[in-house]
Short mmCIF file of C-alpha atoms in Angstrom, two decimals:
data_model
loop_
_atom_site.label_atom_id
_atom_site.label_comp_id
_atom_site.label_asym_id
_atom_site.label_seq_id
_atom_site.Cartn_x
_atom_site.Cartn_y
_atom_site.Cartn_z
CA UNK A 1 0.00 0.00 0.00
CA UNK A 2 1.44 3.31 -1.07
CA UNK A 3 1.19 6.11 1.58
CA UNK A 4 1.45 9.14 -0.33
CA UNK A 5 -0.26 9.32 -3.74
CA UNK A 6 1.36 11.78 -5.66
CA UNK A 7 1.84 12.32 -9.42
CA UNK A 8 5.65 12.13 -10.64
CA UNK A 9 5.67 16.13 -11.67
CA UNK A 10 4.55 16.60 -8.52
CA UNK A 11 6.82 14.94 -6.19
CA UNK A 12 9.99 16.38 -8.52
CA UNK A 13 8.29 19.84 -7.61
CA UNK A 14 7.92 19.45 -4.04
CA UNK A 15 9.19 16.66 -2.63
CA UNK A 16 12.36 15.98 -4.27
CA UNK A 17 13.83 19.57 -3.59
CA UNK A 18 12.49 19.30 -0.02
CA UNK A 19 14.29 16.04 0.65
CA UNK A 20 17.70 17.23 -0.56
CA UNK A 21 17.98 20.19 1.42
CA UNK A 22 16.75 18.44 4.17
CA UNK A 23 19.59 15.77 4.07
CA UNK A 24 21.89 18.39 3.15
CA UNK A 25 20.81 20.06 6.37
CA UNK A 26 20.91 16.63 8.40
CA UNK A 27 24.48 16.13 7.66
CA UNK A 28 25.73 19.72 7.91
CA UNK A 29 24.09 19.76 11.56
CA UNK A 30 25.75 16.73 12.15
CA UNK A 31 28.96 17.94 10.54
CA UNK A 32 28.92 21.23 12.60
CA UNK A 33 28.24 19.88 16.26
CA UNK A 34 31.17 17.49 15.67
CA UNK A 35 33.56 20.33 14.72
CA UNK A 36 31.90 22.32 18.26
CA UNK A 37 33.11 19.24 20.13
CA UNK A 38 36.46 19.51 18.58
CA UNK A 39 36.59 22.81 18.93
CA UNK A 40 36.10 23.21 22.26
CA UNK A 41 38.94 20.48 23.53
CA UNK A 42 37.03 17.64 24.29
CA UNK A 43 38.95 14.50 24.68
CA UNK A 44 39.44 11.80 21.97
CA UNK A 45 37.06 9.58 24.00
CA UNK A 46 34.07 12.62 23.76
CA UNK A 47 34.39 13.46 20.04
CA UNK A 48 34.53 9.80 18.95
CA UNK A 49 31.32 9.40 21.31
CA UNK A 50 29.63 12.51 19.19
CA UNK A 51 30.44 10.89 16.27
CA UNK A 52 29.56 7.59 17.04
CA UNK A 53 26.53 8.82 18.06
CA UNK A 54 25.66 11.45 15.22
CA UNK A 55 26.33 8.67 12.94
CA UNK A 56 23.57 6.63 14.43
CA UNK A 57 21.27 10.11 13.96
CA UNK A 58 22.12 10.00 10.28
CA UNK A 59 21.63 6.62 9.62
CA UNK A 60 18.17 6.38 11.62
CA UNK A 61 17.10 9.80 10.00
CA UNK A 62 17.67 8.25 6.58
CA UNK A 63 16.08 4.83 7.47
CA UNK A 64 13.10 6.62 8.78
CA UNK A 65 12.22 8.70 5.32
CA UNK A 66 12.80 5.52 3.70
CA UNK A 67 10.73 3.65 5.80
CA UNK A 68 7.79 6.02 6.55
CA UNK A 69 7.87 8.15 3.44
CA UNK A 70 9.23 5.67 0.73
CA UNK A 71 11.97 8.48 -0.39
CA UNK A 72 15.53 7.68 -1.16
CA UNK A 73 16.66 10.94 -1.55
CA UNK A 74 16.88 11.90 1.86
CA UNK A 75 18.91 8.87 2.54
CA UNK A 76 21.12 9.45 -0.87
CA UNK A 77 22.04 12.96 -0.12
CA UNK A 78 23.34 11.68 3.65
CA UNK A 79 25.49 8.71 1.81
CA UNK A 80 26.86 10.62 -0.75
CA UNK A 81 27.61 13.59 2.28
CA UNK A 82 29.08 11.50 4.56
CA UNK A 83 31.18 9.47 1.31
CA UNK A 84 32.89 13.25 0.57
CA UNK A 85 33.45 14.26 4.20
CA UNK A 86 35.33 11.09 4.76
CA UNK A 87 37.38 11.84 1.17
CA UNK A 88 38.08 15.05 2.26
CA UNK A 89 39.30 13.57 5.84
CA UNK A 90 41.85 11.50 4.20
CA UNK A 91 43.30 13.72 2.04
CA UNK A 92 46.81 14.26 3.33
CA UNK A 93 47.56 17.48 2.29
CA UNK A 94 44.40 18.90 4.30
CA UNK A 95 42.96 16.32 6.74
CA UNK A 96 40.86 18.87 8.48
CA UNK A 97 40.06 22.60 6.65
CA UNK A 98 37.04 22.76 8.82
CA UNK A 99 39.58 23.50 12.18
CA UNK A 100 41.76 25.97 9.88
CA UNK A 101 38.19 27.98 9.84
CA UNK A 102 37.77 28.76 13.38
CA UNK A 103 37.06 32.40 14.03
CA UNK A 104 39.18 34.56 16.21
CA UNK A 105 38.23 37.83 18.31
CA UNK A 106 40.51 40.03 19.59
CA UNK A 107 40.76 40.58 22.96
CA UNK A 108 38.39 43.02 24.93
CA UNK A 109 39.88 45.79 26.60
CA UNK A 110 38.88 45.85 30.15
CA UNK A 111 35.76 48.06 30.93
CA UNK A 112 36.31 51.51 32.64
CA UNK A 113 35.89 50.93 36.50
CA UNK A 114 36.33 47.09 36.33
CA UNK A 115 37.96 46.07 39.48
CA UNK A 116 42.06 46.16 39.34
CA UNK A 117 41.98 49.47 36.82
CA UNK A 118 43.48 52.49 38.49
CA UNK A 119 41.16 55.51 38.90
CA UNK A 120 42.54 58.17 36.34
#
């Protein structure tokens, strides 16, 4: 029994579009919190954890439109995500351009009053 009967037109207006931003979105989400662990100095044991775990997010998320929805695409545009992100992991000349893109501040300069500052 099919779930959703839509014409073929119609599902490459709506739902196809829909899917693949929606994996795309998945996986970037994924992607990001992954580089926040990093980021922030968690040990080896945390950010294989998060991705241990995140994986398991992706690979229910996809099952489930599958599953529920009959769509591929969602699950598709995870695979193929997740095939590049590992490609561009290995690649020896730049394991990790995601860390290189960390954003610096500058330093505030202490506020005027702030305990320790001299009275001018």
């Amino acid at each position: 029994e099919r779930r959703f009967e839509v014409s073929l037109p119609h599902w490459w207006v709506f739902y196809f579009g829909l899917q693949l931003h929606f994996g795309w979105i998945t996986h970037q989400f994924s992607l990001f919190f992954n580089i926040l662990i990093y980021s922030y100095g968690q040990s080896l044991a945390v950010q294989i954890a998060a991705a241990i775990v995140t994986l398991c997010g992706l690979f229910l998320s996809a099952c489930f439109f599958v599953y529920t929805r009959r769509d591929v695409s969602h699950a598709l545009v995870i695979s193929w995500a997740l095939y590049w992100t590992g490609v561009n992991l290995y690649n020896p000349s730049n394991p990790s351009p995601w860390v290189q893109m960390q954003m610096t501040m500058p330093p505030m300069p202490p506020a005027a009053g702030a305990p320790g500052q001299a009275a001018t």
